[in-house]
Short mmCIF file of C-alpha atoms in Angstrom, two decimals:
data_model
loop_
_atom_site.label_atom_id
_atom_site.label_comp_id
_atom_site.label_asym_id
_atom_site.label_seq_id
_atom_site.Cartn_x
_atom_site.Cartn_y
_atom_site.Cartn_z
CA UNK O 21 5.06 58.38 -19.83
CA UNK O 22 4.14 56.05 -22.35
CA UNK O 23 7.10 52.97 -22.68
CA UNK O 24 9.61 53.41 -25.46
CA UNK O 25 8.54 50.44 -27.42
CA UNK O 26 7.49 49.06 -31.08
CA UNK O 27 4.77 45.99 -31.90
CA UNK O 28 7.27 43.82 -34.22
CA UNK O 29 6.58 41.17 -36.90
CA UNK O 30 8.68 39.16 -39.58
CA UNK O 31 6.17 39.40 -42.80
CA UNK O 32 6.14 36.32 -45.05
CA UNK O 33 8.13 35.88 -47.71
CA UNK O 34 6.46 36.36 -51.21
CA UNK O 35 6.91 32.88 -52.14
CA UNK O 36 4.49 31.86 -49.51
CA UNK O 37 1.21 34.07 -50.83
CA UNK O 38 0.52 34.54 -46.86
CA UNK O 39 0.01 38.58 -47.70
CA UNK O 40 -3.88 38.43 -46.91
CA UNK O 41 -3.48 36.86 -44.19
CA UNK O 42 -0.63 39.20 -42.77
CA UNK O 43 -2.85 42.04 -43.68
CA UNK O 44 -5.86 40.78 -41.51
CA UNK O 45 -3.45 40.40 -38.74
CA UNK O 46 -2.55 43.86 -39.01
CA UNK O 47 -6.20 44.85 -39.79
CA UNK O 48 -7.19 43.31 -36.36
CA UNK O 49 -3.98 44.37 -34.36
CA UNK O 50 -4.61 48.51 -35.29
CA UNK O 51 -8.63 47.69 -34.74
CA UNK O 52 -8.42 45.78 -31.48
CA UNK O 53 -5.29 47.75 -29.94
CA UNK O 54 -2.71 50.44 -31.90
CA UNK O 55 -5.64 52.82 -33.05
CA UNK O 56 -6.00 53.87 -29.07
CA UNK O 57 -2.24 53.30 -27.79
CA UNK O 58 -0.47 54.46 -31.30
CA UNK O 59 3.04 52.32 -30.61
CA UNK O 60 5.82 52.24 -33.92
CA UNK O 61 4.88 48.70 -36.20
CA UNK O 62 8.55 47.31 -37.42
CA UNK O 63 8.15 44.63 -40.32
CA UNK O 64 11.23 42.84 -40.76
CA UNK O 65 11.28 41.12 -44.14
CA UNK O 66 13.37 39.26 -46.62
CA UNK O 67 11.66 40.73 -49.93
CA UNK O 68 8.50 42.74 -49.32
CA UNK O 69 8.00 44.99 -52.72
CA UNK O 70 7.79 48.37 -52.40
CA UNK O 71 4.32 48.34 -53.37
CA UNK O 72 2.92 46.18 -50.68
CA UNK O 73 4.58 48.75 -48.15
CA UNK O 74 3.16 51.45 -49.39
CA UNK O 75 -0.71 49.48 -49.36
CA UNK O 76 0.41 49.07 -45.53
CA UNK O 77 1.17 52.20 -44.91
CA UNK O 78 -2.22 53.49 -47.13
CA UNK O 79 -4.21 51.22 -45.50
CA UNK O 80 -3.59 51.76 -42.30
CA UNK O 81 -3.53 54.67 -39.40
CA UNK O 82 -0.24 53.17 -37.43
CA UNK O 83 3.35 54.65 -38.03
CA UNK O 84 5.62 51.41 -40.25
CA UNK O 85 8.96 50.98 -39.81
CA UNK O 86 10.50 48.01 -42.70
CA UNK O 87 13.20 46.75 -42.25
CA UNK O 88 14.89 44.19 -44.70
CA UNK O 89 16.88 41.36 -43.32
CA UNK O 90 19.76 41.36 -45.78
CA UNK O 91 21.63 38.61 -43.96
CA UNK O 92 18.44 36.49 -42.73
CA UNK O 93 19.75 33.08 -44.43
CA UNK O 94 23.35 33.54 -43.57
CA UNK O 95 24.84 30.87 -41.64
CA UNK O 96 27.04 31.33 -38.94
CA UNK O 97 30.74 31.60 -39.60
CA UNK O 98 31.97 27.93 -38.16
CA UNK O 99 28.87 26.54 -40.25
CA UNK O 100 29.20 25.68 -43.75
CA UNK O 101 26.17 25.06 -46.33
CA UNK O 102 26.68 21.43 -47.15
CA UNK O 103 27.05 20.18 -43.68
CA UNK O 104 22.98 21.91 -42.97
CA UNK O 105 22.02 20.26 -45.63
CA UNK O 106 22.82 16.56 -44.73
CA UNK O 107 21.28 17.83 -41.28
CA UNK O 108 18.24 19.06 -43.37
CA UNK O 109 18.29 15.56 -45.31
CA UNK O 110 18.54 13.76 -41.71
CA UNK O 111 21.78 12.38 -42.13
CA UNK O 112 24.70 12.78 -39.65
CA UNK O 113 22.19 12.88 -36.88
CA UNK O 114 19.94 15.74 -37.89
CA UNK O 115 16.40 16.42 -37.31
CA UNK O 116 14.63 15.50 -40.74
CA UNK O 117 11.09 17.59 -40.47
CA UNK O 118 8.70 19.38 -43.41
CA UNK O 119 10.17 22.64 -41.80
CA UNK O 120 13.93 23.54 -43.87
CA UNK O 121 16.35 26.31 -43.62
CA UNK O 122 14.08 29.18 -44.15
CA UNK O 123 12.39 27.92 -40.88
CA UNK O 124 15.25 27.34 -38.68
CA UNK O 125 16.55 30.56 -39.32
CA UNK O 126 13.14 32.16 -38.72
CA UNK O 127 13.62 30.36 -35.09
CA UNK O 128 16.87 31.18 -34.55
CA UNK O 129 16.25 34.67 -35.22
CA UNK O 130 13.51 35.26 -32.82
CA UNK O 131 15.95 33.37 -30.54
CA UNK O 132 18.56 35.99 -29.71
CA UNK O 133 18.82 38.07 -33.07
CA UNK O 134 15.89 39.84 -33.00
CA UNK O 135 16.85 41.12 -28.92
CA UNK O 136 20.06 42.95 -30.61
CA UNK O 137 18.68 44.20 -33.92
CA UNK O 138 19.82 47.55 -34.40
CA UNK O 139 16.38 48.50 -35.96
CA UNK O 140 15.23 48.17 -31.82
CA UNK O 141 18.17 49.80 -30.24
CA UNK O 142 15.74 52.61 -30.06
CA UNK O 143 13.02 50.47 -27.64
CA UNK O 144 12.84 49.17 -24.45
CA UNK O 145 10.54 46.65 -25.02
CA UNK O 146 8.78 45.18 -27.93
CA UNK O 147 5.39 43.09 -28.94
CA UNK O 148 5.40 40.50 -31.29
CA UNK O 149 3.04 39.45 -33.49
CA UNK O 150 3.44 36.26 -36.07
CA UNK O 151 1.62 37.14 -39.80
CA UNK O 152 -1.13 34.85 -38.68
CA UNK O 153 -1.64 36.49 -35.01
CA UNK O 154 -4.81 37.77 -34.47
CA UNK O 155 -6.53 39.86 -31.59
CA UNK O 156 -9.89 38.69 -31.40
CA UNK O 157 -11.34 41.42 -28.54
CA UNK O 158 -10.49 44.46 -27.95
CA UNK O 159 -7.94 45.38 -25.62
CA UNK O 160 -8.95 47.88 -23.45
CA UNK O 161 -5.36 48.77 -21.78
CA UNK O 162 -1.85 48.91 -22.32
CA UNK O 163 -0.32 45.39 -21.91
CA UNK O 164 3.26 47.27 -22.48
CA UNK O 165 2.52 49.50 -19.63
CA UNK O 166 1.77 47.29 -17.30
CA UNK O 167 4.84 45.10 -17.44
CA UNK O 168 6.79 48.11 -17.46
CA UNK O 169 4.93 49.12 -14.14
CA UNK O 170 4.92 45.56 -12.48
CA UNK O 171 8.67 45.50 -13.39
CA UNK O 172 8.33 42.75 -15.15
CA UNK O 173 10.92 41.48 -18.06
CA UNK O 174 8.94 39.18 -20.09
CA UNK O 175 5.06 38.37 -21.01
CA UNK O 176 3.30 35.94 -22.84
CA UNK O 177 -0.77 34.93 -23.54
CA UNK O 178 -0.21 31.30 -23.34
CA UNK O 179 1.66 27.92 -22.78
CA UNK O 180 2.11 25.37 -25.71
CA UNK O 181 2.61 21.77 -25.40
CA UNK O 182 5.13 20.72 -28.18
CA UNK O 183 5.65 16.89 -28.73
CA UNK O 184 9.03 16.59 -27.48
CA UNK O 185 9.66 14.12 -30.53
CA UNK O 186 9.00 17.00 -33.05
CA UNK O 187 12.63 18.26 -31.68
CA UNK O 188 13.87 14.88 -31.88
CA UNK O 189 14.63 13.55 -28.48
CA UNK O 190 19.01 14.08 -28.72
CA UNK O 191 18.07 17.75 -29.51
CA UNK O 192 16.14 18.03 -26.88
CA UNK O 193 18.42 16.15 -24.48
CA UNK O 194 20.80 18.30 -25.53
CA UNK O 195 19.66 21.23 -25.11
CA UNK O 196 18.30 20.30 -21.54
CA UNK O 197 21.62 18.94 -20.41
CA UNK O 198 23.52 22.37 -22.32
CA UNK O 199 21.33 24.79 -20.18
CA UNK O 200 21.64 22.81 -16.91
CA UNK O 201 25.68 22.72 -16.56
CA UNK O 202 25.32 26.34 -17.60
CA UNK O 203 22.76 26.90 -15.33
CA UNK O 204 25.10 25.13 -12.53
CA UNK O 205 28.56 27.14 -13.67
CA UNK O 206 27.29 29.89 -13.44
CA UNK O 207 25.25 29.59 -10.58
CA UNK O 208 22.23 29.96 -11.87
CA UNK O 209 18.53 28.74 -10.47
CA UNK O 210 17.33 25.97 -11.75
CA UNK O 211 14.13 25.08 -9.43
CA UNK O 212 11.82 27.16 -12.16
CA UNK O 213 12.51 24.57 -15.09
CA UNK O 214 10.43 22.16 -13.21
CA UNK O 215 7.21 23.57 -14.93
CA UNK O 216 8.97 22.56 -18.04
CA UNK O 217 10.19 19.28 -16.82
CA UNK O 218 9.16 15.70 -16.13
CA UNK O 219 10.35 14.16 -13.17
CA UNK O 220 13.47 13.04 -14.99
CA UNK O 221 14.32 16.69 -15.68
CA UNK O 222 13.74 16.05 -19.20
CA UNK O 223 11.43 18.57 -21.40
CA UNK O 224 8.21 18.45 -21.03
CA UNK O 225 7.33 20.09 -24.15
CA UNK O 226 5.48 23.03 -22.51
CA UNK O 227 6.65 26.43 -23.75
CA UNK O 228 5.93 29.93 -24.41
CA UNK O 229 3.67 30.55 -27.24
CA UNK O 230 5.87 32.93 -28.44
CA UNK O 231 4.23 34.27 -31.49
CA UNK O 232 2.40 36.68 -28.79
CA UNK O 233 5.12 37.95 -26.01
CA UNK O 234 6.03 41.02 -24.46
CA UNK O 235 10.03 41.12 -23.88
CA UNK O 236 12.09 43.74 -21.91
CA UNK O 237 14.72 44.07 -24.59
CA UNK O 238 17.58 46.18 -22.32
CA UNK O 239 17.14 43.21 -19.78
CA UNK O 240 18.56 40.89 -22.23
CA UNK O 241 21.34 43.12 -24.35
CA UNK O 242 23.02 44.30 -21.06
CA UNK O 243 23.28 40.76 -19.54
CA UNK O 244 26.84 39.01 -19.78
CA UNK O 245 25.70 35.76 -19.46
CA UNK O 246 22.79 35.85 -21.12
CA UNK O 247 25.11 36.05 -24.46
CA UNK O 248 26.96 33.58 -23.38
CA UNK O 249 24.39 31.41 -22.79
CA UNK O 250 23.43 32.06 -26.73
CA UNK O 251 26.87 31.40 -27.67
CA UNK O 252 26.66 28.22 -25.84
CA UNK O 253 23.62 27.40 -28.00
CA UNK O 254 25.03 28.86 -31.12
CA UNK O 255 28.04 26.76 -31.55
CA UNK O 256 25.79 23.50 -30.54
CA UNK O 257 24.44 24.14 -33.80
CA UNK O 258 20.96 22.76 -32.33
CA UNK O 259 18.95 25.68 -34.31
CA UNK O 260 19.99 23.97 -37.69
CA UNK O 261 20.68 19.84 -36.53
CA UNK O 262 17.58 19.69 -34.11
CA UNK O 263 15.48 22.60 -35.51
CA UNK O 264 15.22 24.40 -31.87
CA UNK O 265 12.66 26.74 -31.83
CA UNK O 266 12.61 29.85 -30.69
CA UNK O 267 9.67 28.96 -28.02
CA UNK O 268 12.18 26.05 -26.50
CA UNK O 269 15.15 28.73 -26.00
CA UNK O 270 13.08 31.52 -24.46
CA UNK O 271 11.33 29.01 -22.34
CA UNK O 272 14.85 28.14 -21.47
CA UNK O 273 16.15 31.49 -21.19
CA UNK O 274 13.44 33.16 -18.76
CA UNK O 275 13.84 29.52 -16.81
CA UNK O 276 17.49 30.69 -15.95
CA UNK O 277 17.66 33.98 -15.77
CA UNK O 278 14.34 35.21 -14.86
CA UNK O 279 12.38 35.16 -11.10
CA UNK O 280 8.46 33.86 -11.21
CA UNK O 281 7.83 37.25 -10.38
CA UNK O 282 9.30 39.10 -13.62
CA UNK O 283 6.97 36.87 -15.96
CA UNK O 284 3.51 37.91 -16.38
CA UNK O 285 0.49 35.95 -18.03
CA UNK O 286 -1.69 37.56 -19.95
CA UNK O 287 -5.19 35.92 -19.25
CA UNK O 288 -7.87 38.75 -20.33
CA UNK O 289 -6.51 39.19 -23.80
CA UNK O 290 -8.55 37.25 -26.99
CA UNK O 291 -5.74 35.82 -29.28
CA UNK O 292 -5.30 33.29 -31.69
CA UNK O 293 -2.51 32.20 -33.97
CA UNK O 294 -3.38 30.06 -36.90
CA UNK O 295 -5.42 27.42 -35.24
CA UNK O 296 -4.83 27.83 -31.74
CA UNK O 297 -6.94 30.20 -29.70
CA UNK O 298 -6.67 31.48 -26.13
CA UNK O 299 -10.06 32.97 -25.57
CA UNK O 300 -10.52 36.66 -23.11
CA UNK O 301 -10.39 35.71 -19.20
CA UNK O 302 -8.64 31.95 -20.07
CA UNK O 303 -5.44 30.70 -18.84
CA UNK O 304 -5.76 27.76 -21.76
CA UNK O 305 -5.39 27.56 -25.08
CA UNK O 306 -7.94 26.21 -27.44
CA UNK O 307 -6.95 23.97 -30.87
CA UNK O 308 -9.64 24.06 -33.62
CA UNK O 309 -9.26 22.53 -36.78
CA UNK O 310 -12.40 21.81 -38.48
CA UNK O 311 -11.64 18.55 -40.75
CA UNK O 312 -12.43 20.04 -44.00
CA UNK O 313 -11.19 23.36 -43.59
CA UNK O 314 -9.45 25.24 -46.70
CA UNK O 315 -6.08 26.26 -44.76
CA UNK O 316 -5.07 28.60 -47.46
CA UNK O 317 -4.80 32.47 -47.60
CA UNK O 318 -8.07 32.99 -49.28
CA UNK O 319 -9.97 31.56 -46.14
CA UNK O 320 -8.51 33.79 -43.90
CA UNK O 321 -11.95 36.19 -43.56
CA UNK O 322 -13.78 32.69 -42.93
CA UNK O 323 -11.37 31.72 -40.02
CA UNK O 324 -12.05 35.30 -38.30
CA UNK O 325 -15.31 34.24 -38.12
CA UNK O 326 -14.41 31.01 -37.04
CA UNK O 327 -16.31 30.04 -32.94
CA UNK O 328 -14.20 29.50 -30.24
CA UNK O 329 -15.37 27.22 -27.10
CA UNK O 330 -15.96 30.60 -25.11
CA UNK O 331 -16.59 33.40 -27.30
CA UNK O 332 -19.44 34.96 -26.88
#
């Protein structure tokens, strides 16, 4: 029996004219993948009109599911608006970075609210895709399937280094030192954060690409500590003063609470996401940026046909 399980992705916000490159991503997903295996697509979005829905849904074969975040840039109830703001500005020791509000709550979404979304209650599992995520081979069997089957809770394509100074280095501290008293309370393993460690036990800055992962979403709803662990990291208010992403805490997360064993890596799949590539049968990934390429939306046919060291 196929899994109980929907391919998932936040669409861009019509402010950000990203809607081409969205519908390649889609265009490339059904081609490469959903035409054969036919899982539910659920598009969360802030304002997607009507009309673009409906050219979704007339453009292509797979069954859509929209779902509008009504509450998307609501803070959390012991936050208040003027204290993110001098945190967005850099002042009162936050993180000052090109990415603002919109951004951070994008991460802290994929975090932990996406896992308890009612629109998913009905899945086991889900696949996410980011607007600019792109199968670049076909994939010839169900990557769903088999981590069901391998009893596996979590799967990815590839590891990203981050520059640990992009979280600011008392974010990151922090949120190394948060998850390892945690980790100790509640006696928790901490031996597999040492892929994600210097010898210091600070962060590395390799993490989950997460824009492609596979996530067993009962795993995560029906464990206690889990949500407190997200609690923990809720009321540190790191999402907002450090911009945390949402690779950092799942890295984090699966560190924890997961077994070697119940993570599996992806290696045979094409993908690439933006300008990062992990090309079929490759445990790396690949950055090309040509120097004078045009990195908006109307390029985005151009950048499909882009060559990746080892395409064929």
């Amino acid at each position: 029996m196929k899994p109980k399980a929907a391919i998932v992705y936040l669409a861009p916000k019509e402010s950000m004219n990203r809607f081409e490159v969205f519908l390649y991503s889609l265009e490339l997903m059904e081609k490469h993948f959903n035409q054969r295996f036919g899982y539910p697509v659920v598009i969360f979005h802030e304002d997607l009109p009507e009309a673009k829905m409906e050219q979704i849904r007339s453009t292509f074969s797979s069954e859509f599911y929209f779902e509008k975040l009504v509450d998307f840039l609501e803070l959390p109830t012991h936050l208040n608006i003027e204290k993110v703001k001098r945190w967005l500005q850099g002042k009162d020791g936050g993180r000052l970075s090109a990415q603002g509000l919109g951004y951070r709550q994008m991460c802290r979404f994929y975090s932990h609210g996406l896992l308890f979304h009612p629109a998913l209650h009905a899945y086991d599992y889900y696949w996410r895709f980011d607007d600019d995520s792109y199968l670049t081979h076909p994939v010839n069997f169900d990557p769903i399937e088999t981590l069901e089957k391998q009893g596996c809770v979590y799967g990815f394509r590839s590891l990203m280094r981050e520059d640990p100074k992009r979280t600011e280095g008392q974010g990151l501290k922090e949120i190394m030192t948060l998850t390892r008293k945690f980790a100790r309370k509640n006696r928790l393993p901490l031996k597999h954060l040492r892929p994600f460690s210097d010898w210091l036990g600070r962060s590395n800055g390799k993490q989950y690409y997460t824009n492609f992962e596979i996530n067993k979403l009962s795993f995560w709803r029906n464990n206690t500590l889990f949500k407190e662990y997200i609690s923990l990291l809720e009321h540190a208010d790191g999402f907002y003063k450090y911009r945390w992403g949402d690779a950092l805490t799942r890295t984090l997360a699966c560190s924890i609470f997961l077994k070697p064993q119940q993570i599996h890596h992806f290696t045979t799949i094409g993908y690439r996401h933006n300008y990062h590539a992990a090309v079929t049968d490759s445990v790396d990934i690949h950055y090309f940026i040509p120097d004078e390429i045009d990195r908006s939306a109307s390029v985005v046919q151009e950048l499909g046909a882009f060559h990746i060291p080892g395409d064929a």
